[in-house]
């Protein structure tokens, strides 16, 4: 069963707030947004439309060797960036920080390519199962736990097309 957690209005408000704080930090400089596929495609498209800095967007896909509801251990890059990020103001855009393993691995990997700045923007920060020490620089919503879907976020590839965010509850 799906229970609504964040409405279109909630999401729009969060995205606007995130865009304003990103703009504040980058003082009109060009930003390269890295959309982590697939979960953040909708979030990224809304976010960049609210950014007034000159901006570029690139895409990266990583997969964790986990099952549907728990991600575990190592990650593999299944689609790498096309842009060279050396010397760039980079903002990684991710849907959810859960254990933190995905973002920690991605940000360590990207740091080795020597961007000028590397920031993390996450729509949802899920606190309960954090395993590694990583924090989002820009966070839309903080929740304790629960499996969420919608607004680009899936359960077994379903529900990405839902415009709002739901929590999956046992029947
Ligand atoms: P982490 O590596 O454990 O931080 O997991 C992050 C990734 O796991 C996210 O990018 C999502 O793809 C997935 N994930 C974690 N929690 C959820 C959820 O509640 N719903 C859907 N996907 C999730
Ligand atoms: Mg993901």
JSON list of C-alpha atoms and ligand atoms in Angstrom, two decimals:
[
{"chain": "A", "resi": 1, "resn": "UNK", "atom": "CA", "xyz": [0.00, 0.00, 0.00]},
{"chain": "A", "resi": 2, "resn": "UNK", "atom": "CA", "xyz": [1.22, 3.49, -0.83]},
{"chain": "A", "resi": 3, "resn": "UNK", "atom": "CA", "xyz": [0.77, 6.36, 1.59]},
{"chain": "A", "resi": 4, "resn": "UNK", "atom": "CA", "xyz": [1.43, 9.91, 0.44]},
{"chain": "A", "resi": 5, "resn": "UNK", "atom": "CA", "xyz": [4.43, 11.42, 2.14]},
{"chain": "A", "resi": 6, "resn": "UNK", "atom": "CA", "xyz": [5.27, 14.58, 0.16]},
{"chain": "A", "resi": 7, "resn": "UNK", "atom": "CA", "xyz": [2.84, 16.43, -2.11]},
{"chain": "A", "resi": 8, "resn": "UNK", "atom": "CA", "xyz": [3.65, 18.31, -5.31]},
{"chain": "A", "resi": 9, "resn": "UNK", "atom": "CA", "xyz": [3.62, 21.49, -3.24]},
{"chain": "A", "resi": 10, "resn": "UNK", "atom": "CA", "xyz": [6.04, 20.08, -0.66]},
{"chain": "A", "resi": 11, "resn": "UNK", "atom": "CA", "xyz": [8.38, 18.98, -3.44]},
{"chain": "A", "resi": 12, "resn": "UNK", "atom": "CA", "xyz": [8.19, 22.27, -5.27]},
{"chain": "A", "resi": 13, "resn": "UNK", "atom": "CA", "xyz": [8.95, 24.14, -2.06]},
{"chain": "A", "resi": 14, "resn": "UNK", "atom": "CA", "xyz": [11.93, 21.93, -1.27]},
{"chain": "A", "resi": 15, "resn": "UNK", "atom": "CA", "xyz": [13.33, 22.20, -4.80]},
{"chain": "A", "resi": 16, "resn": "UNK", "atom": "CA", "xyz": [13.06, 26.00, -4.74]},
{"chain": "A", "resi": 17, "resn": "UNK", "atom": "CA", "xyz": [14.78, 26.20, -1.39]},
{"chain": "A", "resi": 18, "resn": "UNK", "atom": "CA", "xyz": [17.59, 23.93, -2.58]},
{"chain": "A", "resi": 19, "resn": "UNK", "atom": "CA", "xyz": [18.04, 25.97, -5.76]},
{"chain": "A", "resi": 20, "resn": "UNK", "atom": "CA", "xyz": [18.31, 29.20, -3.76]},
{"chain": "A", "resi": 21, "resn": "UNK", "atom": "CA", "xyz": [20.98, 27.79, -1.45]},
{"chain": "A", "resi": 22, "resn": "UNK", "atom": "CA", "xyz": [22.99, 26.36, -4.36]},
{"chain": "A", "resi": 23, "resn": "UNK", "atom": "CA", "xyz": [22.85, 29.73, -6.12]},
{"chain": "A", "resi": 24, "resn": "UNK", "atom": "CA", "xyz": [23.95, 31.45, -2.92]},
{"chain": "A", "resi": 25, "resn": "UNK", "atom": "CA", "xyz": [27.07, 29.27, -2.69]},
{"chain": "A", "resi": 26, "resn": "UNK", "atom": "CA", "xyz": [28.18, 29.58, -6.31]},
{"chain": "A", "resi": 27, "resn": "UNK", "atom": "CA", "xyz": [27.88, 33.34, -6.85]},
{"chain": "A", "resi": 28, "resn": "UNK", "atom": "CA", "xyz": [26.86, 33.25, -10.50]},
{"chain": "A", "resi": 29, "resn": "UNK", "atom": "CA", "xyz": [29.61, 30.82, -11.51]},
{"chain": "A", "resi": 30, "resn": "UNK", "atom": "CA", "xyz": [28.97, 27.96, -13.89]},
{"chain": "A", "resi": 31, "resn": "UNK", "atom": "CA", "xyz": [27.78, 24.73, -12.28]},
{"chain": "A", "resi": 32, "resn": "UNK", "atom": "CA", "xyz": [28.00, 21.19, -13.63]},
{"chain": "A", "resi": 33, "resn": "UNK", "atom": "CA", "xyz": [25.12, 19.13, -12.26]},
{"chain": "A", "resi": 34, "resn": "UNK", "atom": "CA", "xyz": [25.64, 15.39, -12.16]},
{"chain": "A", "resi": 35, "resn": "UNK", "atom": "CA", "xyz": [22.37, 13.49, -12.22]},
{"chain": "A", "resi": 36, "resn": "UNK", "atom": "CA", "xyz": [22.74, 10.04, -10.71]},
{"chain": "A", "resi": 37, "resn": "UNK", "atom": "CA", "xyz": [20.51, 7.80, -12.80]},
{"chain": "A", "resi": 38, "resn": "UNK", "atom": "CA", "xyz": [17.90, 6.68, -12.68]},
{"chain": "A", "resi": 39, "resn": "UNK", "atom": "CA", "xyz": [16.33, 7.86, -9.41]},
{"chain": "A", "resi": 40, "resn": "UNK", "atom": "CA", "xyz": [17.19, 11.54, -9.66]},
{"chain": "A", "resi": 41, "resn": "UNK", "atom": "CA", "xyz": [16.13, 12.28, -13.25]},
{"chain": "A", "resi": 42, "resn": "UNK", "atom": "CA", "xyz": [12.91, 14.06, -12.26]},
{"chain": "A", "resi": 43, "resn": "UNK", "atom": "CA", "xyz": [14.47, 15.87, -9.33]},
{"chain": "A", "resi": 44, "resn": "UNK", "atom": "CA", "xyz": [17.40, 17.04, -11.47]},
{"chain": "A", "resi": 45, "resn": "UNK", "atom": "CA", "xyz": [15.12, 18.34, -14.20]},
{"chain": "A", "resi": 46, "resn": "UNK", "atom": "CA", "xyz": [13.09, 20.38, -11.71]},
{"chain": "A", "resi": 47, "resn": "UNK", "atom": "CA", "xyz": [16.15, 21.58, -9.83]},
{"chain": "A", "resi": 48, "resn": "UNK", "atom": "CA", "xyz": [18.12, 22.87, -12.82]},
{"chain": "A", "resi": 49, "resn": "UNK", "atom": "CA", "xyz": [15.07, 24.75, -14.09]},
{"chain": "A", "resi": 50, "resn": "UNK", "atom": "CA", "xyz": [15.18, 26.81, -10.89]},
{"chain": "A", "resi": 51, "resn": "UNK", "atom": "CA", "xyz": [18.91, 27.61, -11.16]},
{"chain": "A", "resi": 52, "resn": "UNK", "atom": "CA", "xyz": [19.90, 30.91, -12.73]},
{"chain": "A", "resi": 53, "resn": "UNK", "atom": "CA", "xyz": [23.65, 30.23, -12.90]},
{"chain": "A", "resi": 54, "resn": "UNK", "atom": "CA", "xyz": [25.05, 29.08, -16.24]},
{"chain": "A", "resi": 55, "resn": "UNK", "atom": "CA", "xyz": [24.66, 25.32, -15.90]},
{"chain": "A", "resi": 56, "resn": "UNK", "atom": "CA", "xyz": [25.52, 22.07, -17.58]},
{"chain": "A", "resi": 57, "resn": "UNK", "atom": "CA", "xyz": [24.07, 18.64, -16.84]},
{"chain": "A", "resi": 58, "resn": "UNK", "atom": "CA", "xyz": [25.75, 15.27, -17.14]},
{"chain": "A", "resi": 59, "resn": "UNK", "atom": "CA", "xyz": [24.59, 11.80, -16.18]},
{"chain": "A", "resi": 60, "resn": "UNK", "atom": "CA", "xyz": [26.12, 8.91, -14.35]},
{"chain": "A", "resi": 61, "resn": "UNK", "atom": "CA", "xyz": [24.73, 5.54, -13.39]},
{"chain": "A", "resi": 62, "resn": "UNK", "atom": "CA", "xyz": [26.06, 3.34, -10.68]},
{"chain": "A", "resi": 63, "resn": "UNK", "atom": "CA", "xyz": [24.63, 0.14, -9.37]},
{"chain": "A", "resi": 64, "resn": "UNK", "atom": "CA", "xyz": [25.01, -1.36, -5.97]},
{"chain": "A", "resi": 65, "resn": "UNK", "atom": "CA", "xyz": [25.28, -5.08, -5.59]},
{"chain": "A", "resi": 66, "resn": "UNK", "atom": "CA", "xyz": [22.15, -5.27, -3.50]},
{"chain": "A", "resi": 67, "resn": "UNK", "atom": "CA", "xyz": [18.52, -6.32, -3.77]},
{"chain": "A", "resi": 68, "resn": "UNK", "atom": "CA", "xyz": [15.46, -4.15, -4.19]},
{"chain": "A", "resi": 69, "resn": "UNK", "atom": "CA", "xyz": [15.05, -2.76, -0.71]},
{"chain": "A", "resi": 70, "resn": "UNK", "atom": "CA", "xyz": [18.60, -2.83, 0.68]},
{"chain": "A", "resi": 71, "resn": "UNK", "atom": "CA", "xyz": [21.76, -1.62, -1.04]},
{"chain": "A", "resi": 72, "resn": "UNK", "atom": "CA", "xyz": [24.96, -3.22, 0.09]},
{"chain": "A", "resi": 73, "resn": "UNK", "atom": "CA", "xyz": [28.72, -2.91, -0.15]},
{"chain": "A", "resi": 74, "resn": "UNK", "atom": "CA", "xyz": [30.45, -2.01, -3.38]},
{"chain": "A", "resi": 75, "resn": "UNK", "atom": "CA", "xyz": [29.19, -0.11, -6.37]},
{"chain": "A", "resi": 76, "resn": "UNK", "atom": "CA", "xyz": [29.92, -0.41, -10.08]},
{"chain": "A", "resi": 77, "resn": "UNK", "atom": "CA", "xyz": [29.84, 2.42, -12.63]},
{"chain": "A", "resi": 78, "resn": "UNK", "atom": "CA", "xyz": [27.56, 1.29, -15.43]},
{"chain": "A", "resi": 79, "resn": "UNK", "atom": "CA", "xyz": [27.49, 4.64, -17.24]},
{"chain": "A", "resi": 80, "resn": "UNK", "atom": "CA", "xyz": [30.25, 7.16, -16.70]},
{"chain": "A", "resi": 81, "resn": "UNK", "atom": "CA", "xyz": [30.21, 10.94, -17.23]},
{"chain": "A", "resi": 82, "resn": "UNK", "atom": "CA", "xyz": [30.89, 12.41, -20.64]},
{"chain": "A", "resi": 83, "resn": "UNK", "atom": "CA", "xyz": [32.22, 15.68, -19.24]},
{"chain": "A", "resi": 84, "resn": "UNK", "atom": "CA", "xyz": [35.66, 16.25, -17.77]},
{"chain": "A", "resi": 85, "resn": "UNK", "atom": "CA", "xyz": [35.00, 17.65, -14.29]},
{"chain": "A", "resi": 86, "resn": "UNK", "atom": "CA", "xyz": [38.52, 18.93, -13.62]},
{"chain": "A", "resi": 87, "resn": "UNK", "atom": "CA", "xyz": [38.34, 22.49, -12.28]},
{"chain": "A", "resi": 88, "resn": "UNK", "atom": "CA", "xyz": [34.52, 22.53, -12.39]},
{"chain": "A", "resi": 89, "resn": "UNK", "atom": "CA", "xyz": [31.94, 23.46, -9.77]},
{"chain": "A", "resi": 90, "resn": "UNK", "atom": "CA", "xyz": [30.24, 20.09, -9.45]},
{"chain": "A", "resi": 91, "resn": "UNK", "atom": "CA", "xyz": [26.95, 19.32, -7.72]},
{"chain": "A", "resi": 92, "resn": "UNK", "atom": "CA", "xyz": [26.00, 15.65, -7.48]},
{"chain": "A", "resi": 93, "resn": "UNK", "atom": "CA", "xyz": [22.23, 15.26, -7.56]},
{"chain": "A", "resi": 94, "resn": "UNK", "atom": "CA", "xyz": [20.94, 12.12, -5.86]},
{"chain": "A", "resi": 95, "resn": "UNK", "atom": "CA", "xyz": [17.48, 10.92, -4.91]},
{"chain": "A", "resi": 96, "resn": "UNK", "atom": "CA", "xyz": [18.15, 9.29, -1.55]},
{"chain": "A", "resi": 97, "resn": "UNK", "atom": "CA", "xyz": [21.00, 8.88, 0.91]},
{"chain": "A", "resi": 98, "resn": "UNK", "atom": "CA", "xyz": [20.37, 5.63, 2.76]},
{"chain": "A", "resi": 99, "resn": "UNK", "atom": "CA", "xyz": [23.42, 3.68, 3.97]},
{"chain": "A", "resi": 100, "resn": "UNK", "atom": "CA", "xyz": [25.48, 6.40, 2.30]},
{"chain": "A", "resi": 101, "resn": "UNK", "atom": "CA", "xyz": [27.62, 3.86, 0.46]},
{"chain": "A", "resi": 102, "resn": "UNK", "atom": "CA", "xyz": [26.57, 4.99, -3.02]},
{"chain": "A", "resi": 103, "resn": "UNK", "atom": "CA", "xyz": [27.29, 8.65, -2.45]},
{"chain": "A", "resi": 104, "resn": "UNK", "atom": "CA", "xyz": [30.48, 8.04, -0.53]},
{"chain": "A", "resi": 105, "resn": "UNK", "atom": "CA", "xyz": [31.87, 5.90, -3.37]},
{"chain": "A", "resi": 106, "resn": "UNK", "atom": "CA", "xyz": [30.73, 8.31, -6.07]},
{"chain": "A", "resi": 107, "resn": "UNK", "atom": "CA", "xyz": [32.07, 11.37, -4.31]},
{"chain": "A", "resi": 108, "resn": "UNK", "atom": "CA", "xyz": [35.43, 9.71, -3.57]},
{"chain": "A", "resi": 109, "resn": "UNK", "atom": "CA", "xyz": [35.67, 8.68, -7.21]},
{"chain": "A", "resi": 110, "resn": "UNK", "atom": "CA", "xyz": [34.84, 12.16, -8.46]},
{"chain": "A", "resi": 111, "resn": "UNK", "atom": "CA", "xyz": [37.20, 13.88, -6.02]},
{"chain": "A", "resi": 112, "resn": "UNK", "atom": "CA", "xyz": [40.03, 12.00, -7.72]},
{"chain": "A", "resi": 113, "resn": "UNK", "atom": "CA", "xyz": [39.17, 13.84, -10.94]},
{"chain": "A", "resi": 114, "resn": "UNK", "atom": "CA", "xyz": [39.97, 17.16, -9.25]},
{"chain": "A", "resi": 115, "resn": "UNK", "atom": "CA", "xyz": [36.87, 19.31, -9.52]},
{"chain": "A", "resi": 116, "resn": "UNK", "atom": "CA", "xyz": [37.15, 22.86, -8.16]},
{"chain": "A", "resi": 117, "resn": "UNK", "atom": "CA", "xyz": [34.21, 22.14, -5.83]},
{"chain": "A", "resi": 118, "resn": "UNK", "atom": "CA", "xyz": [32.20, 19.04, -5.13]},
{"chain": "A", "resi": 119, "resn": "UNK", "atom": "CA", "xyz": [28.85, 19.31, -3.40]},
{"chain": "A", "resi": 120, "resn": "UNK", "atom": "CA", "xyz": [26.06, 16.84, -2.76]},
{"chain": "A", "resi": 121, "resn": "UNK", "atom": "CA", "xyz": [22.41, 17.66, -3.25]},
{"chain": "A", "resi": 122, "resn": "UNK", "atom": "CA", "xyz": [20.01, 14.95, -2.08]},
{"chain": "A", "resi": 123, "resn": "UNK", "atom": "CA", "xyz": [16.25, 15.04, -2.22]},
{"chain": "A", "resi": 124, "resn": "UNK", "atom": "CA", "xyz": [15.81, 12.71, 0.76]},
{"chain": "A", "resi": 125, "resn": "UNK", "atom": "CA", "xyz": [18.18, 12.02, 3.60]},
{"chain": "A", "resi": 126, "resn": "UNK", "atom": "CA", "xyz": [17.22, 8.77, 5.31]},
{"chain": "A", "resi": 127, "resn": "UNK", "atom": "CA", "xyz": [18.94, 8.65, 8.66]},
{"chain": "A", "resi": 128, "resn": "UNK", "atom": "CA", "xyz": [18.19, 5.25, 10.20]},
{"chain": "A", "resi": 129, "resn": "UNK", "atom": "CA", "xyz": [20.51, 2.97, 8.24]},
{"chain": "A", "resi": 130, "resn": "UNK", "atom": "CA", "xyz": [23.55, 5.17, 7.63]},
{"chain": "A", "resi": 131, "resn": "UNK", "atom": "CA", "xyz": [26.71, 3.06, 7.53]},
{"chain": "A", "resi": 132, "resn": "UNK", "atom": "CA", "xyz": [29.32, 5.49, 6.31]},
{"chain": "A", "resi": 133, "resn": "UNK", "atom": "CA", "xyz": [30.01, 9.03, 7.29]},
{"chain": "A", "resi": 134, "resn": "UNK", "atom": "CA", "xyz": [28.55, 11.22, 4.56]},
{"chain": "A", "resi": 135, "resn": "UNK", "atom": "CA", "xyz": [26.28, 14.25, 4.66]},
{"chain": "A", "resi": 136, "resn": "UNK", "atom": "CA", "xyz": [24.40, 16.06, 1.92]},
{"chain": "A", "resi": 137, "resn": "UNK", "atom": "CA", "xyz": [25.36, 19.72, 1.50]},
{"chain": "A", "resi": 138, "resn": "UNK", "atom": "CA", "xyz": [21.83, 20.43, 0.31]},
{"chain": "A", "resi": 139, "resn": "UNK", "atom": "CA", "xyz": [18.99, 18.23, 1.56]},
{"chain": "A", "resi": 140, "resn": "UNK", "atom": "CA", "xyz": [15.34, 18.45, 0.55]},
{"chain": "A", "resi": 141, "resn": "UNK", "atom": "CA", "xyz": [13.67, 16.23, 3.15]},
{"chain": "A", "resi": 142, "resn": "UNK", "atom": "CA", "xyz": [14.96, 14.32, 6.14]},
{"chain": "A", "resi": 143, "resn": "UNK", "atom": "CA", "xyz": [13.15, 11.14, 7.14]},
{"chain": "A", "resi": 144, "resn": "UNK", "atom": "CA", "xyz": [14.04, 8.54, 9.71]},
{"chain": "A", "resi": 145, "resn": "UNK", "atom": "CA", "xyz": [13.27, 5.37, 7.76]},
{"chain": "A", "resi": 146, "resn": "UNK", "atom": "CA", "xyz": [10.77, 3.78, 5.36]},
{"chain": "A", "resi": 147, "resn": "UNK", "atom": "CA", "xyz": [10.85, 2.78, 1.71]},
{"chain": "A", "resi": 148, "resn": "UNK", "atom": "CA", "xyz": [9.78, 5.61, -0.57]},
{"chain": "A", "resi": 149, "resn": "UNK", "atom": "CA", "xyz": [8.71, 5.73, -4.22]},
{"chain": "A", "resi": 150, "resn": "UNK", "atom": "CA", "xyz": [7.53, 8.23, -6.79]},
{"chain": "A", "resi": 151, "resn": "UNK", "atom": "CA", "xyz": [8.99, 11.39, -8.35]},
{"chain": "A", "resi": 152, "resn": "UNK", "atom": "CA", "xyz": [11.63, 9.33, -10.14]},
{"chain": "A", "resi": 153, "resn": "UNK", "atom": "CA", "xyz": [12.20, 6.88, -7.29]},
{"chain": "A", "resi": 154, "resn": "UNK", "atom": "CA", "xyz": [11.30, 3.25, -7.88]},
{"chain": "A", "resi": 155, "resn": "UNK", "atom": "CA", "xyz": [10.46, -0.03, -6.30]},
{"chain": "A", "resi": 156, "resn": "UNK", "atom": "CA", "xyz": [11.48, -2.75, -8.79]},
{"chain": "A", "resi": 157, "resn": "UNK", "atom": "CA", "xyz": [11.33, -0.10, -11.57]},
{"chain": "A", "resi": 158, "resn": "UNK", "atom": "CA", "xyz": [7.73, 0.81, -10.76]},
{"chain": "A", "resi": 159, "resn": "UNK", "atom": "CA", "xyz": [6.27, 4.15, -9.62]},
{"chain": "A", "resi": 160, "resn": "UNK", "atom": "CA", "xyz": [8.98, 6.42, -11.07]},
{"chain": "A", "resi": 161, "resn": "UNK", "atom": "CA", "xyz": [6.27, 8.25, -13.04]},
{"chain": "A", "resi": 162, "resn": "UNK", "atom": "CA", "xyz": [4.22, 9.20, -9.98]},
{"chain": "A", "resi": 163, "resn": "UNK", "atom": "CA", "xyz": [4.46, 12.97, -9.48]},
{"chain": "A", "resi": 164, "resn": "UNK", "atom": "CA", "xyz": [4.40, 12.80, -5.68]},
{"chain": "A", "resi": 165, "resn": "UNK", "atom": "CA", "xyz": [6.37, 10.86, -3.08]},
{"chain": "A", "resi": 166, "resn": "UNK", "atom": "CA", "xyz": [4.86, 7.90, -1.27]},
{"chain": "A", "resi": 167, "resn": "UNK", "atom": "CA", "xyz": [5.99, 5.53, 1.43]},
{"chain": "A", "resi": 168, "resn": "UNK", "atom": "CA", "xyz": [5.42, 1.82, 0.83]},
{"chain": "A", "resi": 169, "resn": "UNK", "atom": "CA", "xyz": [3.51, 0.28, 3.71]},
{"chain": "A", "resi": 170, "resn": "UNK", "atom": "CA", "xyz": [2.85, -3.40, 4.39]},
{"chain": "A", "resi": 171, "resn": "UNK", "atom": "CA", "xyz": [-0.63, -4.55, 3.31]},
{"chain": "B", "resi": 1, "resn": "LIG", "atom": "P1", "xyz": [22.78, 3.87, -0.25]},
{"chain": "B", "resi": 1, "resn": "LIG", "atom": "O1", "xyz": [23.98, 3.49, -1.05]},
{"chain": "B", "resi": 1, "resn": "LIG", "atom": "O2", "xyz": [22.44, 2.83, 0.76]},
{"chain": "B", "resi": 1, "resn": "LIG", "atom": "O3", "xyz": [22.89, 5.23, 0.37]},
{"chain": "B", "resi": 1, "resn": "LIG", "atom": "O4", "xyz": [21.53, 3.81, -1.20]},
{"chain": "B", "resi": 1, "resn": "LIG", "atom": "C1", "xyz": [21.19, 4.82, -2.03]},
{"chain": "B", "resi": 1, "resn": "LIG", "atom": "C2", "xyz": [20.39, 4.29, -3.19]},
{"chain": "B", "resi": 1, "resn": "LIG", "atom": "O5", "xyz": [19.54, 3.20, -2.80]},
{"chain": "B", "resi": 1, "resn": "LIG", "atom": "C3", "xyz": [19.48, 5.36, -3.71]},
{"chain": "B", "resi": 1, "resn": "LIG", "atom": "O6", "xyz": [20.09, 6.04, -4.77]},
{"chain": "B", "resi": 1, "resn": "LIG", "atom": "C4", "xyz": [18.28, 4.57, -4.18]},
{"chain": "B", "resi": 1, "resn": "LIG", "atom": "O7", "xyz": [18.49, 4.16, -5.51]},
{"chain": "B", "resi": 1, "resn": "LIG", "atom": "C5", "xyz": [18.26, 3.36, -3.32]},
{"chain": "B", "resi": 1, "resn": "LIG", "atom": "N1", "xyz": [17.30, 3.56, -2.23]},
{"chain": "B", "resi": 1, "resn": "LIG", "atom": "C6", "xyz": [17.55, 3.74, -0.93]},
{"chain": "B", "resi": 1, "resn": "LIG", "atom": "N2", "xyz": [16.42, 3.92, -0.22]},
{"chain": "B", "resi": 1, "resn": "LIG", "atom": "C7", "xyz": [15.42, 3.84, -1.12]},
{"chain": "B", "resi": 1, "resn": "LIG", "atom": "C8", "xyz": [13.99, 3.97, -1.01]},
{"chain": "B", "resi": 1, "resn": "LIG", "atom": "O8", "xyz": [13.41, 4.21, 0.07]},
{"chain": "B", "resi": 1, "resn": "LIG", "atom": "N3", "xyz": [13.28, 3.85, -2.17]},
{"chain": "B", "resi": 1, "resn": "LIG", "atom": "C9", "xyz": [13.87, 3.60, -3.37]},
{"chain": "B", "resi": 1, "resn": "LIG", "atom": "N4", "xyz": [15.19, 3.51, -3.52]},
{"chain": "B", "resi": 1, "resn": "LIG", "atom": "C10", "xyz": [15.96, 3.61, -2.41]},
{"chain": "B", "resi": 2, "resn": "LIG", "atom": "MG1", "xyz": [19.57, 5.55, -6.89]}
]
